[in-house]
mmCIF file with all atom_site columns, C-alpha atoms in Angstrom:
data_model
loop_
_atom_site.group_PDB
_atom_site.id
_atom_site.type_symbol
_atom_site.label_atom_id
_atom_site.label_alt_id
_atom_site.label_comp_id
_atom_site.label_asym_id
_atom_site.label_entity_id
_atom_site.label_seq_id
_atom_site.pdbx_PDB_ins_code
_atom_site.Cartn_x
_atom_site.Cartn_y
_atom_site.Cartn_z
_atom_site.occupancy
_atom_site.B_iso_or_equiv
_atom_site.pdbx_formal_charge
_atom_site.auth_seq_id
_atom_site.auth_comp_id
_atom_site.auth_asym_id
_atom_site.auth_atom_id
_atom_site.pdbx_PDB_model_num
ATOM 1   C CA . UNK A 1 1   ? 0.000   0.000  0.000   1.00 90.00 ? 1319 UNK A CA 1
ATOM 2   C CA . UNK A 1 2   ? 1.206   3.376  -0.808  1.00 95.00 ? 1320 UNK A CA 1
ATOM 3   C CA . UNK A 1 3   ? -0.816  7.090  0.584   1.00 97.00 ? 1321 UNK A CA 1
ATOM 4   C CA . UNK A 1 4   ? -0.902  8.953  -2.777  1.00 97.00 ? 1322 UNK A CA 1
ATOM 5   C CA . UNK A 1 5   ? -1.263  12.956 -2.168  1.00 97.00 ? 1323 UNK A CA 1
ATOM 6   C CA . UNK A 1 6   ? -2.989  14.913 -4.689  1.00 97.00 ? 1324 UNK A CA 1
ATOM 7   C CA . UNK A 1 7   ? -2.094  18.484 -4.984  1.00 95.00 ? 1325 UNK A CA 1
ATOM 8   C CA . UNK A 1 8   ? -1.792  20.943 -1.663  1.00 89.00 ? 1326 UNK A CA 1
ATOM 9   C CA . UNK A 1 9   ? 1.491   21.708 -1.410  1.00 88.00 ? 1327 UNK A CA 1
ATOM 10  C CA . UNK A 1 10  ? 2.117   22.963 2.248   1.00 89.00 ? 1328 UNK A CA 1
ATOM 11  C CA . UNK A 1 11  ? -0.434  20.620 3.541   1.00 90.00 ? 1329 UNK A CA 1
ATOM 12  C CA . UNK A 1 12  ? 0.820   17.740 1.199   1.00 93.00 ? 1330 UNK A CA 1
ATOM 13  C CA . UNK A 1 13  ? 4.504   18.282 2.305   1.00 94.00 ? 1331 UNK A CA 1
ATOM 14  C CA . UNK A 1 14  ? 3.524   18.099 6.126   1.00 93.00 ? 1332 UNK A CA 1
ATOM 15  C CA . UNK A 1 15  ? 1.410   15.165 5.416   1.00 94.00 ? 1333 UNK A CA 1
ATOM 16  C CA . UNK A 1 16  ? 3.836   13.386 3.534   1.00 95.00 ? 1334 UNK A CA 1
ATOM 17  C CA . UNK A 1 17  ? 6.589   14.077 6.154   1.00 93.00 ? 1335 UNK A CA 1
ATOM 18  C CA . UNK A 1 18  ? 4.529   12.480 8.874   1.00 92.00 ? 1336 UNK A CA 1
ATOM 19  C CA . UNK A 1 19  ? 3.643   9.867  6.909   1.00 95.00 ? 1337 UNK A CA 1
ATOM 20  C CA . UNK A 1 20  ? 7.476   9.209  5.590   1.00 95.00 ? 1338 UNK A CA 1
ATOM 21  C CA . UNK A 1 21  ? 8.533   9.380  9.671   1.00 93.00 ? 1339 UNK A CA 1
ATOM 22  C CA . UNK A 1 22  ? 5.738   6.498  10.325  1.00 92.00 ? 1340 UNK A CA 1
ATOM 23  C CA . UNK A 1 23  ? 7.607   3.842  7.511   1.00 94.00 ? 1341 UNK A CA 1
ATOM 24  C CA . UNK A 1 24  ? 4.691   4.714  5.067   1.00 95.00 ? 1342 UNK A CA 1
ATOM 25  C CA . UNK A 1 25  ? 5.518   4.891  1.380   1.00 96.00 ? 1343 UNK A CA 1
ATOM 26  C CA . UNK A 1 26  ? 4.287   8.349  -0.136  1.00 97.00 ? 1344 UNK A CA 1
ATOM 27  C CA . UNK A 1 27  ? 4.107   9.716  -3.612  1.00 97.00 ? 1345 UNK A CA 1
ATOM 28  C CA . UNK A 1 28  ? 3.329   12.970 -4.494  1.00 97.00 ? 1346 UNK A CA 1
ATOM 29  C CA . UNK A 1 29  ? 1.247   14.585 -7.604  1.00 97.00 ? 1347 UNK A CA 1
ATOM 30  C CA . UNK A 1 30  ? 1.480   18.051 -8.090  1.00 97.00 ? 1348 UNK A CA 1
ATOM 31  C CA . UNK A 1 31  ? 1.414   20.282 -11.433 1.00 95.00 ? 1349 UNK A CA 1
ATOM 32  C CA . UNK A 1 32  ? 3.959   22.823 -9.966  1.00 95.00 ? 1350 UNK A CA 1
ATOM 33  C CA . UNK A 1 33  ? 6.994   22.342 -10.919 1.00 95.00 ? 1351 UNK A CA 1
ATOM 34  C CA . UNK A 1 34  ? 8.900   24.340 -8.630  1.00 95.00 ? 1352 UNK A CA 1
ATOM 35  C CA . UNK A 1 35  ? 7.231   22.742 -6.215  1.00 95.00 ? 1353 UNK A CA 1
ATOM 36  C CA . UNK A 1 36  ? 8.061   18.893 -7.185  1.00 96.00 ? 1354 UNK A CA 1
ATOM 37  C CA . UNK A 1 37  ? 12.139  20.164 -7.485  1.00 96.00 ? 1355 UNK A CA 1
ATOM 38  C CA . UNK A 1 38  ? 11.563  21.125 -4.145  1.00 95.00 ? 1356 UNK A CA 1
ATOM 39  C CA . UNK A 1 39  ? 9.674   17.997 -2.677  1.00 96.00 ? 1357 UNK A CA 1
ATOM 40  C CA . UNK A 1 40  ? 12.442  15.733 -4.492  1.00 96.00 ? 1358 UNK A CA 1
ATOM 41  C CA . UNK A 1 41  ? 15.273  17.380 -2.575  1.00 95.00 ? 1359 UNK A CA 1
ATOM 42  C CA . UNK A 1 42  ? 13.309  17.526 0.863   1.00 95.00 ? 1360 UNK A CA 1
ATOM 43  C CA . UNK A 1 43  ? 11.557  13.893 1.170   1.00 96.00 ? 1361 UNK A CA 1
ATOM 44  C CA . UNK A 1 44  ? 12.640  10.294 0.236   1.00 94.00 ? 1362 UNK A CA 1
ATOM 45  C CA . UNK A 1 45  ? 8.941   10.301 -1.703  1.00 96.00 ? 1363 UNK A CA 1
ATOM 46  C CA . UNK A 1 46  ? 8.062   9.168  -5.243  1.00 96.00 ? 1364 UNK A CA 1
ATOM 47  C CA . UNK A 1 47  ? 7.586   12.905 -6.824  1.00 97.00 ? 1365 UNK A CA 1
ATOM 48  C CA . UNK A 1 48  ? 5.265   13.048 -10.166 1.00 97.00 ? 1366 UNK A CA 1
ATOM 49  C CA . UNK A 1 49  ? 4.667   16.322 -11.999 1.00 97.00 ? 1367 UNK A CA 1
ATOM 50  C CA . UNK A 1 50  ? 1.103   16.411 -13.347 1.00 96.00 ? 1368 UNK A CA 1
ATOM 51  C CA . UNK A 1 51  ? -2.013  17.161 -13.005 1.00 96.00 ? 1369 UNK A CA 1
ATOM 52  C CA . UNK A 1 52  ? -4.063  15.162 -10.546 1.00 95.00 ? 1370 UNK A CA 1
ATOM 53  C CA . UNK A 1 53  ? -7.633  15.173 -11.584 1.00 94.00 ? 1371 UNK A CA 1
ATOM 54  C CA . UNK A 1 54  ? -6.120  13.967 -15.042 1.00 95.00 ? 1372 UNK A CA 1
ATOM 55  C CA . UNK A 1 55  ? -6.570  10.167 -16.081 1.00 94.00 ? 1373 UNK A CA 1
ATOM 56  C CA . UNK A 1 56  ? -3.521  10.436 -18.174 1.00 95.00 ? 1374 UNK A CA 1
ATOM 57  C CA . UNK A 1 57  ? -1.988  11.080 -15.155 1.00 96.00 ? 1375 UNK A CA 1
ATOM 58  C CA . UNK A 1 58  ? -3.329  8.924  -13.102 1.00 96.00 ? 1376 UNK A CA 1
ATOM 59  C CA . UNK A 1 59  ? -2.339  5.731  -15.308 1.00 94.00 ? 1377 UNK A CA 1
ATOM 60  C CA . UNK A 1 60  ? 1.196   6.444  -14.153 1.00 93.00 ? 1378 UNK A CA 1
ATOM 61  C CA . UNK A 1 61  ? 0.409   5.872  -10.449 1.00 95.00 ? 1379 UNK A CA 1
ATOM 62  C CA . UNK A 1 62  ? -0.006  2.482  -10.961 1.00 94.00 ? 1380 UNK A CA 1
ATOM 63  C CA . UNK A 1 63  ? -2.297  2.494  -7.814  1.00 96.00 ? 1381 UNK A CA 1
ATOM 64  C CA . UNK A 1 64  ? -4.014  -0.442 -5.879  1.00 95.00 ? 1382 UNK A CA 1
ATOM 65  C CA . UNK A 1 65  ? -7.242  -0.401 -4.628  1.00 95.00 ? 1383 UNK A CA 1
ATOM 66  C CA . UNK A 1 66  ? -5.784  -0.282 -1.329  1.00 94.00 ? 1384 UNK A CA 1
ATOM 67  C CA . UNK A 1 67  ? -4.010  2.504  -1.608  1.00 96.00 ? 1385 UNK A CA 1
ATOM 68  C CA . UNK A 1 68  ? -4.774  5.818  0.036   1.00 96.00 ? 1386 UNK A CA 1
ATOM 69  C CA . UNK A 1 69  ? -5.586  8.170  -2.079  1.00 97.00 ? 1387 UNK A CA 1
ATOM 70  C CA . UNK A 1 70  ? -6.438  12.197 -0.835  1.00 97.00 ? 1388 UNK A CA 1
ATOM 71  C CA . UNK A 1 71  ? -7.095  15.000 -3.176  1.00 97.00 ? 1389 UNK A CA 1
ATOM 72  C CA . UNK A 1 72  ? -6.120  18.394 -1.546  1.00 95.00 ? 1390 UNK A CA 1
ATOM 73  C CA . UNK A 1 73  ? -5.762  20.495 -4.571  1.00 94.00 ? 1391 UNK A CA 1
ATOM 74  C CA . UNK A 1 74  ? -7.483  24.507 -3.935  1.00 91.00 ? 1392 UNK A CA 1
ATOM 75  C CA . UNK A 1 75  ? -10.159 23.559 -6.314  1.00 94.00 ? 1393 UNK A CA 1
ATOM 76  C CA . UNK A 1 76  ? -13.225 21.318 -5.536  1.00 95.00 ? 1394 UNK A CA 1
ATOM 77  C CA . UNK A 1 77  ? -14.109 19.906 -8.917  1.00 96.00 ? 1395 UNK A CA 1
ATOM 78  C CA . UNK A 1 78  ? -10.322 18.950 -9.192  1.00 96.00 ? 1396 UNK A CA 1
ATOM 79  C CA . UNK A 1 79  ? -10.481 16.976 -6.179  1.00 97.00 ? 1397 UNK A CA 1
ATOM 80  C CA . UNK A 1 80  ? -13.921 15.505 -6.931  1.00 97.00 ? 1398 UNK A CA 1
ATOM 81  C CA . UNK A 1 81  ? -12.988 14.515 -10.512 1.00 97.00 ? 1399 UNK A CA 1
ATOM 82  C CA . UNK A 1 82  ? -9.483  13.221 -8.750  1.00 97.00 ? 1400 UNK A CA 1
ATOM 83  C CA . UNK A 1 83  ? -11.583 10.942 -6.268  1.00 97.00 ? 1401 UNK A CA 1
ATOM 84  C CA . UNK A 1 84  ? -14.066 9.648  -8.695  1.00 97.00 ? 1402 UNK A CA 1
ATOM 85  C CA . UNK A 1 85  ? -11.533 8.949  -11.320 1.00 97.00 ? 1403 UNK A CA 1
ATOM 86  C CA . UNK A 1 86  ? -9.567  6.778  -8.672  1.00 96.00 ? 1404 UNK A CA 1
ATOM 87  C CA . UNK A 1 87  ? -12.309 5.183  -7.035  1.00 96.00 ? 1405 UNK A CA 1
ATOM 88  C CA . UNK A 1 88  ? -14.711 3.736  -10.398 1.00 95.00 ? 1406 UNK A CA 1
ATOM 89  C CA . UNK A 1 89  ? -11.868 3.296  -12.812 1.00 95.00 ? 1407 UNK A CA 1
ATOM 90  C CA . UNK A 1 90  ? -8.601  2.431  -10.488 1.00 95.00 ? 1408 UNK A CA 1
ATOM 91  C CA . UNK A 1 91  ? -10.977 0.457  -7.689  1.00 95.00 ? 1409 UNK A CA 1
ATOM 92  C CA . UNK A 1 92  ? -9.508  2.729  -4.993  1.00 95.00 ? 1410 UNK A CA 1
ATOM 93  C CA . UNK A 1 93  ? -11.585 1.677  -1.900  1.00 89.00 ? 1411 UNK A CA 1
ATOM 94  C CA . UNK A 1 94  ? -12.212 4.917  -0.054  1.00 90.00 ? 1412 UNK A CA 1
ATOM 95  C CA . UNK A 1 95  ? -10.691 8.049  -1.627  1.00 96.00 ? 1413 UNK A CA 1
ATOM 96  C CA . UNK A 1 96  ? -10.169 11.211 0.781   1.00 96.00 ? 1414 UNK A CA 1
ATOM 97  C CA . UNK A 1 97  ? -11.262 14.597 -0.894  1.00 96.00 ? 1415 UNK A CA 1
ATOM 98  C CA . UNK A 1 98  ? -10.426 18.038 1.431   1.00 94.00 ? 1416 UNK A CA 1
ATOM 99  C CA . UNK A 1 99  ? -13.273 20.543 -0.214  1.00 94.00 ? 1417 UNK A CA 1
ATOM 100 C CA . UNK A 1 100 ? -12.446 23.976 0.438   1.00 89.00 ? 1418 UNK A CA 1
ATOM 101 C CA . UNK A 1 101 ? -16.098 25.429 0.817   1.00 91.00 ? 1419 UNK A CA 1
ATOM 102 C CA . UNK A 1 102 ? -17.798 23.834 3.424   1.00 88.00 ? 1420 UNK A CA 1
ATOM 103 C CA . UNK A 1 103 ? -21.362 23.559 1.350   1.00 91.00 ? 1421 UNK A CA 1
ATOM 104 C CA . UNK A 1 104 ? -19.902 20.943 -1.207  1.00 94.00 ? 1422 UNK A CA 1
ATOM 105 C CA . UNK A 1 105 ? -19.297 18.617 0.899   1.00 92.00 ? 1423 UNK A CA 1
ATOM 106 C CA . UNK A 1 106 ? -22.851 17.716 0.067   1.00 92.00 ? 1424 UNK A CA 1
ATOM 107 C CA . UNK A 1 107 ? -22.088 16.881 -3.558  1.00 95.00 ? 1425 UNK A CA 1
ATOM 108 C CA . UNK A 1 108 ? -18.934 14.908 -3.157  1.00 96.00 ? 1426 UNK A CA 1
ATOM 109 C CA . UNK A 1 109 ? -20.899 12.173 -0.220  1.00 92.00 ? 1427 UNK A CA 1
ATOM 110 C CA . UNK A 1 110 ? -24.256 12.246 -3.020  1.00 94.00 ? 1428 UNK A CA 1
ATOM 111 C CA . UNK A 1 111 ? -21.545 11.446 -5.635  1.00 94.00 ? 1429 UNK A CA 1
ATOM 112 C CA . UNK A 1 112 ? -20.376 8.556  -3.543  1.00 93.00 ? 1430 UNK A CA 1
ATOM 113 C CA . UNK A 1 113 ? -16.834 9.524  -2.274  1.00 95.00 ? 1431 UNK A CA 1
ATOM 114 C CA . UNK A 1 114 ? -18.277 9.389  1.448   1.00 89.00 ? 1432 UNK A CA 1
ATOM 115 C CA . UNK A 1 115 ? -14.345 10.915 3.184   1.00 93.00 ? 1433 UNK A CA 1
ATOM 116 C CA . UNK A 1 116 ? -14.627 14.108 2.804   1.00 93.00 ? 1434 UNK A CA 1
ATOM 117 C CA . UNK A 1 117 ? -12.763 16.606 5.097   1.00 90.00 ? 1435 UNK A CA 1
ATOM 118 C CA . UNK A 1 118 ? -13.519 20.026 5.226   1.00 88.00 ? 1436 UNK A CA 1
ATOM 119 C CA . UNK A 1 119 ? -10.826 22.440 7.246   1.00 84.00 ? 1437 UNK A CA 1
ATOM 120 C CA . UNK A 1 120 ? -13.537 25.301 7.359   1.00 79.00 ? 1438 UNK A CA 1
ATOM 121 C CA . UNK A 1 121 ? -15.391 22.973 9.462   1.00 78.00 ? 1439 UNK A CA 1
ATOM 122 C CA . UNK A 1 122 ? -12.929 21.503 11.505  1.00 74.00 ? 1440 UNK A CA 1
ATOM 123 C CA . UNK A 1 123 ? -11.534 25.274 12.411  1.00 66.00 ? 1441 UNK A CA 1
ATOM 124 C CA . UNK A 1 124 ? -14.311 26.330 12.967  1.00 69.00 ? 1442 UNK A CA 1
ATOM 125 C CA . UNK A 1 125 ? -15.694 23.801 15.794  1.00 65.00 ? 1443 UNK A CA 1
ATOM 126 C CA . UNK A 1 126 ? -12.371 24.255 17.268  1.00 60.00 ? 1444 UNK A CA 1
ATOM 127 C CA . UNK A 1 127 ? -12.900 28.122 17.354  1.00 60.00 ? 1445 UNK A CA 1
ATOM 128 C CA . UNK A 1 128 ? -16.518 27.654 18.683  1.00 59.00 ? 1446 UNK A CA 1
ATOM 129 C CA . UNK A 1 129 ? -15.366 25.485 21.235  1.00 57.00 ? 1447 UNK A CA 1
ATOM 130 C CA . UNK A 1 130 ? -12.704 27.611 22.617  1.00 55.00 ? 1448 UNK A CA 1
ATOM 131 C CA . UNK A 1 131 ? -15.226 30.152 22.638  1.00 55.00 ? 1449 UNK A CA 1
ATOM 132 C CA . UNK A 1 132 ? -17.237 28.036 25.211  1.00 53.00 ? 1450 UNK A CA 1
ATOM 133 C CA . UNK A 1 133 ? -13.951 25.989 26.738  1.00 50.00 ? 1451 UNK A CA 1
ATOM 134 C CA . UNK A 1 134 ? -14.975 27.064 30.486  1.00 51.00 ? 1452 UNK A CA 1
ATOM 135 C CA . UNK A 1 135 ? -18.395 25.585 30.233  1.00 51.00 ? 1453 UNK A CA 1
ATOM 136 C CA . UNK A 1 136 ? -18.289 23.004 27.086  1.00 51.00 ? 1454 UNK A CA 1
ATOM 137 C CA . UNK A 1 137 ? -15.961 19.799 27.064  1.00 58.00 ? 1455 UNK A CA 1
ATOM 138 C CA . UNK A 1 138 ? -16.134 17.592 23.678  1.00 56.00 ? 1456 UNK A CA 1
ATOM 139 C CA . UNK A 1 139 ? -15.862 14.095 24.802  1.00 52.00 ? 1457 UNK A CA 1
ATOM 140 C CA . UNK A 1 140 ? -15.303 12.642 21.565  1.00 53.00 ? 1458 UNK A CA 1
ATOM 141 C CA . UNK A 1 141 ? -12.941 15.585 19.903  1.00 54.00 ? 1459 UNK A CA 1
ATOM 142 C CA . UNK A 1 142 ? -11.978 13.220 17.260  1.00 49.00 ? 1460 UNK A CA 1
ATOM 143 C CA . UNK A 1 143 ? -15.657 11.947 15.595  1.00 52.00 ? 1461 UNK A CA 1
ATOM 144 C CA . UNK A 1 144 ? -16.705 13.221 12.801  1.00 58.00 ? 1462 UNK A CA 1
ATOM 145 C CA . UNK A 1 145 ? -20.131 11.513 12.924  1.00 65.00 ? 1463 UNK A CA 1
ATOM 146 C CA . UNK A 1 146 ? -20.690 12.825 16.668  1.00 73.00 ? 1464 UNK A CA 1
ATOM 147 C CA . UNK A 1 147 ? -20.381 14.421 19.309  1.00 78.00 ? 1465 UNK A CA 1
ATOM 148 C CA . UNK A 1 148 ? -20.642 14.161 22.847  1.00 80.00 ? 1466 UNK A CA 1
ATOM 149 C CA . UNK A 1 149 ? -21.153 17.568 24.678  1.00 83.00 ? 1467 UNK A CA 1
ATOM 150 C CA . UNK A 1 150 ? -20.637 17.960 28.466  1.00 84.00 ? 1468 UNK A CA 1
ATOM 151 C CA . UNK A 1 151 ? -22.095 21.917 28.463  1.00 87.00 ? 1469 UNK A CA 1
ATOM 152 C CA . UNK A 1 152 ? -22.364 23.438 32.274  1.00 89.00 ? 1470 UNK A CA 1
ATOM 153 C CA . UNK A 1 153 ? -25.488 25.093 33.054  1.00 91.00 ? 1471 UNK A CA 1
ATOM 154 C CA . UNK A 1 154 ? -24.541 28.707 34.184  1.00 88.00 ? 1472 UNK A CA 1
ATOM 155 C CA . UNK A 1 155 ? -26.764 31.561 35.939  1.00 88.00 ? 1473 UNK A CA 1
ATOM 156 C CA . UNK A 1 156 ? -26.909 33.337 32.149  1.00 87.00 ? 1474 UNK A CA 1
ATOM 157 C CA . UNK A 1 157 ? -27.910 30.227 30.523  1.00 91.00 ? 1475 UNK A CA 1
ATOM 158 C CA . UNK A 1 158 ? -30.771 31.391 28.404  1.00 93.00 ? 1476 UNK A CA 1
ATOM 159 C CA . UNK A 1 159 ? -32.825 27.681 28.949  1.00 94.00 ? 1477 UNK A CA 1
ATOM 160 C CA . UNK A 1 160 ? -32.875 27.831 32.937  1.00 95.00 ? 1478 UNK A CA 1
ATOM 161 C CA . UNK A 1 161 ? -36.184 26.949 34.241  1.00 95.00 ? 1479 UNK A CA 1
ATOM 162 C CA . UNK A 1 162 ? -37.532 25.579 30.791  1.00 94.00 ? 1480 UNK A CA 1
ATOM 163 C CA . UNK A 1 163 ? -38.528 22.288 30.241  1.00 95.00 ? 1481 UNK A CA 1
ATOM 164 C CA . UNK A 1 164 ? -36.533 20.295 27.702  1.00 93.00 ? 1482 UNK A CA 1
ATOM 165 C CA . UNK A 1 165 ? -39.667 19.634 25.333  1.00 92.00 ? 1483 UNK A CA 1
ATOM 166 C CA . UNK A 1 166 ? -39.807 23.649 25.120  1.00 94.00 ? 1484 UNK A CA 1
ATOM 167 C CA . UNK A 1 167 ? -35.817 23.789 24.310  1.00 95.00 ? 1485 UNK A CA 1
ATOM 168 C CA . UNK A 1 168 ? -35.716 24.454 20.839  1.00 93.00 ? 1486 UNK A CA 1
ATOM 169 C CA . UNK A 1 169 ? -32.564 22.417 19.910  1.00 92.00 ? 1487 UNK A CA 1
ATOM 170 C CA . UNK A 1 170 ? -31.703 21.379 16.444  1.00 90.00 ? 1488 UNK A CA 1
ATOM 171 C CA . UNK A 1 171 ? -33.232 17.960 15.380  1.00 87.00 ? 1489 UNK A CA 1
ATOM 172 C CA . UNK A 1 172 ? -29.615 16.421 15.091  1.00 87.00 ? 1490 UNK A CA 1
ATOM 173 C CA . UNK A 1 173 ? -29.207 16.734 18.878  1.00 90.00 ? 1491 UNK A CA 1
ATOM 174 C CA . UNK A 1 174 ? -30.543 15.309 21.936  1.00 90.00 ? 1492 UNK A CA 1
ATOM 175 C CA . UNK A 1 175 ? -30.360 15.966 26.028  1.00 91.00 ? 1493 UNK A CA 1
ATOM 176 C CA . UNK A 1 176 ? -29.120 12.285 26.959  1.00 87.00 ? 1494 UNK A CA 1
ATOM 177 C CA . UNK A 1 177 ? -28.276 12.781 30.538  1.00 88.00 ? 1495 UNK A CA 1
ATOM 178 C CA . UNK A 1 178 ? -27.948 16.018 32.938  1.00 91.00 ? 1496 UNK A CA 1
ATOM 179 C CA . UNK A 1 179 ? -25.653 15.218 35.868  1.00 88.00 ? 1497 UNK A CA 1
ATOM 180 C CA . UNK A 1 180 ? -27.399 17.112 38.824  1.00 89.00 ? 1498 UNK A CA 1
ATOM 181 C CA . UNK A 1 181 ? -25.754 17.408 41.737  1.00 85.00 ? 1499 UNK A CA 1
ATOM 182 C CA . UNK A 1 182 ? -24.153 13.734 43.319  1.00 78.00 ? 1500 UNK A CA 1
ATOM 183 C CA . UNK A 1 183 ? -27.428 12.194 40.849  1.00 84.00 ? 1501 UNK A CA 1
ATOM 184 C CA . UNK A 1 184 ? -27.887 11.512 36.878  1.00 85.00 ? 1502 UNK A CA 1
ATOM 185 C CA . UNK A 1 185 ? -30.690 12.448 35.544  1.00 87.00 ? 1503 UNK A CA 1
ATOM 186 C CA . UNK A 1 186 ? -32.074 10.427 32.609  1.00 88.00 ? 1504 UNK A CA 1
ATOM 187 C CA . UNK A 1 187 ? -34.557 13.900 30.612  1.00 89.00 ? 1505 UNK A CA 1
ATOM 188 C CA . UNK A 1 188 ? -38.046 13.414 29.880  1.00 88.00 ? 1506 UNK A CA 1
ATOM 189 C CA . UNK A 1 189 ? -40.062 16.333 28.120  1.00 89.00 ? 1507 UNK A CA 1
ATOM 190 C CA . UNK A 1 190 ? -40.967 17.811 31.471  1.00 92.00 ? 1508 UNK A CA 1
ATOM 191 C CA . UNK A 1 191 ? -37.436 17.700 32.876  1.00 93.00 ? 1509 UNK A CA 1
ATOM 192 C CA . UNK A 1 192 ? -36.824 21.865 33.638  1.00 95.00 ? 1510 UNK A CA 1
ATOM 193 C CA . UNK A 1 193 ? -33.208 23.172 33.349  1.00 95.00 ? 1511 UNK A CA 1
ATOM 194 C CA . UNK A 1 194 ? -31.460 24.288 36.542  1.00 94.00 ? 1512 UNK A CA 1
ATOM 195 C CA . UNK A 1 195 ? -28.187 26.139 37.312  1.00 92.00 ? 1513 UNK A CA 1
ATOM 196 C CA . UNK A 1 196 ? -25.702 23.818 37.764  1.00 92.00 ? 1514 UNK A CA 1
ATOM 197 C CA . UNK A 1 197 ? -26.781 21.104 36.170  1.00 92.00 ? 1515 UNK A CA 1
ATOM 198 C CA . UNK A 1 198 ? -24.260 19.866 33.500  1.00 90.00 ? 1516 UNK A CA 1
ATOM 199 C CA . UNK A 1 199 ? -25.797 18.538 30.213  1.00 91.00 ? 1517 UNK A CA 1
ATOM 200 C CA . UNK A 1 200 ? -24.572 15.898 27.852  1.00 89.00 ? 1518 UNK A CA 1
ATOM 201 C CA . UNK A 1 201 ? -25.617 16.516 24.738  1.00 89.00 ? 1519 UNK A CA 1
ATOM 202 C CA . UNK A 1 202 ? -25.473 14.562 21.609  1.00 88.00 ? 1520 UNK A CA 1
ATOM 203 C CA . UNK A 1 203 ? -25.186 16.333 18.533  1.00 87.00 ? 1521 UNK A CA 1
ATOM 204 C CA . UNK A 1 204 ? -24.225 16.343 14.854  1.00 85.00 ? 1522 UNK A CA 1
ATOM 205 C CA . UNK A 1 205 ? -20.794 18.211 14.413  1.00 81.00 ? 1523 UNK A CA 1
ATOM 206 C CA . UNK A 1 206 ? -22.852 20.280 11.634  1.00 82.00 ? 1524 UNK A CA 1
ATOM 207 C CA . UNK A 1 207 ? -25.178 21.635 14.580  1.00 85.00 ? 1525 UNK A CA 1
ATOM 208 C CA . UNK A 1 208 ? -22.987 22.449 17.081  1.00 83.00 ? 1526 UNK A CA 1
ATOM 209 C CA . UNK A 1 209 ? -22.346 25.926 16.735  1.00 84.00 ? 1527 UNK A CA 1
ATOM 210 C CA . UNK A 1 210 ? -26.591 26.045 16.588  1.00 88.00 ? 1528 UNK A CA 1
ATOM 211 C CA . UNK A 1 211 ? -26.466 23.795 19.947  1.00 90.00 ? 1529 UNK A CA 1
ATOM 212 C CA . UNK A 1 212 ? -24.077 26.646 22.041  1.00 88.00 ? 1530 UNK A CA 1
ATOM 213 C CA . UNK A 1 213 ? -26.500 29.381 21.168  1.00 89.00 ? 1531 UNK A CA 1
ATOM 214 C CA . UNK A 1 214 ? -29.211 27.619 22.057  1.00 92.00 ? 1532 UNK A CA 1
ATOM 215 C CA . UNK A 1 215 ? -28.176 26.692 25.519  1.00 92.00 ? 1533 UNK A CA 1
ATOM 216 C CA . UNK A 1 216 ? -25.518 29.146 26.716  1.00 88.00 ? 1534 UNK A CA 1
ATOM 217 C CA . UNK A 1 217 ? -26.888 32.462 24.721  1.00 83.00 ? 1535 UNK A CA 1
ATOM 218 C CA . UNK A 1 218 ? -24.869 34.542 21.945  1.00 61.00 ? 1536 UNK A CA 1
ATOM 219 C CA . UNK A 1 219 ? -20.966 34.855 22.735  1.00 46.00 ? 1537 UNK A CA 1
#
């Protein structure tokens, strides 16, 4: 198996670095051609100068279906035709595709390549939950499928005193506990709020930044 890096530069050479350190073999594809003089004098990685989302290209990979292919070119449709091109003609298992705007990722799961990383996203929970460190704590930081919030219940919590049926959260997120004191409280629709009371939540990553408002008020 070799991890096959499409594009990116910056984020390609740090990937392939780490990835060289851990035994891995790496190649790299990139059209730049300063670039690839570069790459061949920095890592001991297979270096090809082309471009990525091209079949020509491609057919002088040689690639494996289990090889790990990620597309992490600036452009969307590069990486999209990159990942579909590798994954119905070459019989690459699970392509990765980084999509720069959040609101395509979308299209590339409908078109079938289902690991798609967006860095928007993934800054931008990070931002959100530094925003909310003192009160929020992300059990499962490393999900993409879920989270699992632990949010404290402060005295400017916009929800005190409501029940949880009248809590308006976003339908990809549920109250699954509240830890009340020395006692765990399993919610029912007439559950009410209370300061204090810390809240595990579990939500879609997608809804997060709608969860925080709705519980702890604007930042």
């Amino acid at each position: 198996m070799k991890i096959v890096l499409i594009g990116g530069e910056k984020i390609a050479y740090h990937l392939a670095r780490r990835f060289l350190t851990k035994g891995h073999n790496v190649m790299l594809v990139n059209k730049n051609e300063r670039f690839c003089d570069e790459m061949a004098k920095k890592l001991r990685a297979i270096i090809v100068r082309g471009d990525g989302s091209k079949r020509y290209v491609l057919e002088q990979l040689e690639l494996d279906p289990t090889d790990l292919f990620v597309a992490l070119t600036p452009y969307d449709q590069d990486n999209l035709v990159a990942c579909l091109t590798a994954s119905r003609v070459y019989g690459i298992e699970r392509p990765v595709a980084m999509v720069n705007d959040p609101d395509n990722k979308a299209v590339f799961e409908k078109m079938g390549i289902k690991s798609v990383v967006s860095p928007t996203e993934i800054l931008g929970v990070a931002l959100e939950d530094s925003l909310f460190r003192e009160h929020i704590t992300n059990l499962l930081p490393s999900s993409e499928k879920v989270s699992i919030l632990r949010i404290e219940m402060t005295d400017k919590s916009p929800i005190l005193g409501e029940a949880i049926k009248d809590i308006p959260l976003p339908d990809e997120s549920v109250i699954g506990a509240i830890v009340r004191e020395d006692e765990v409280v399993i919610p029912r629709g007439n559950t009410v709020i209370e300061t204090g009371d810390v809240l595990l939540v579990l939500s879609s990553p997608t809804v997060q930044s709608s969860v925080f408002e709705t519980l702890l008020g604007e930042v």
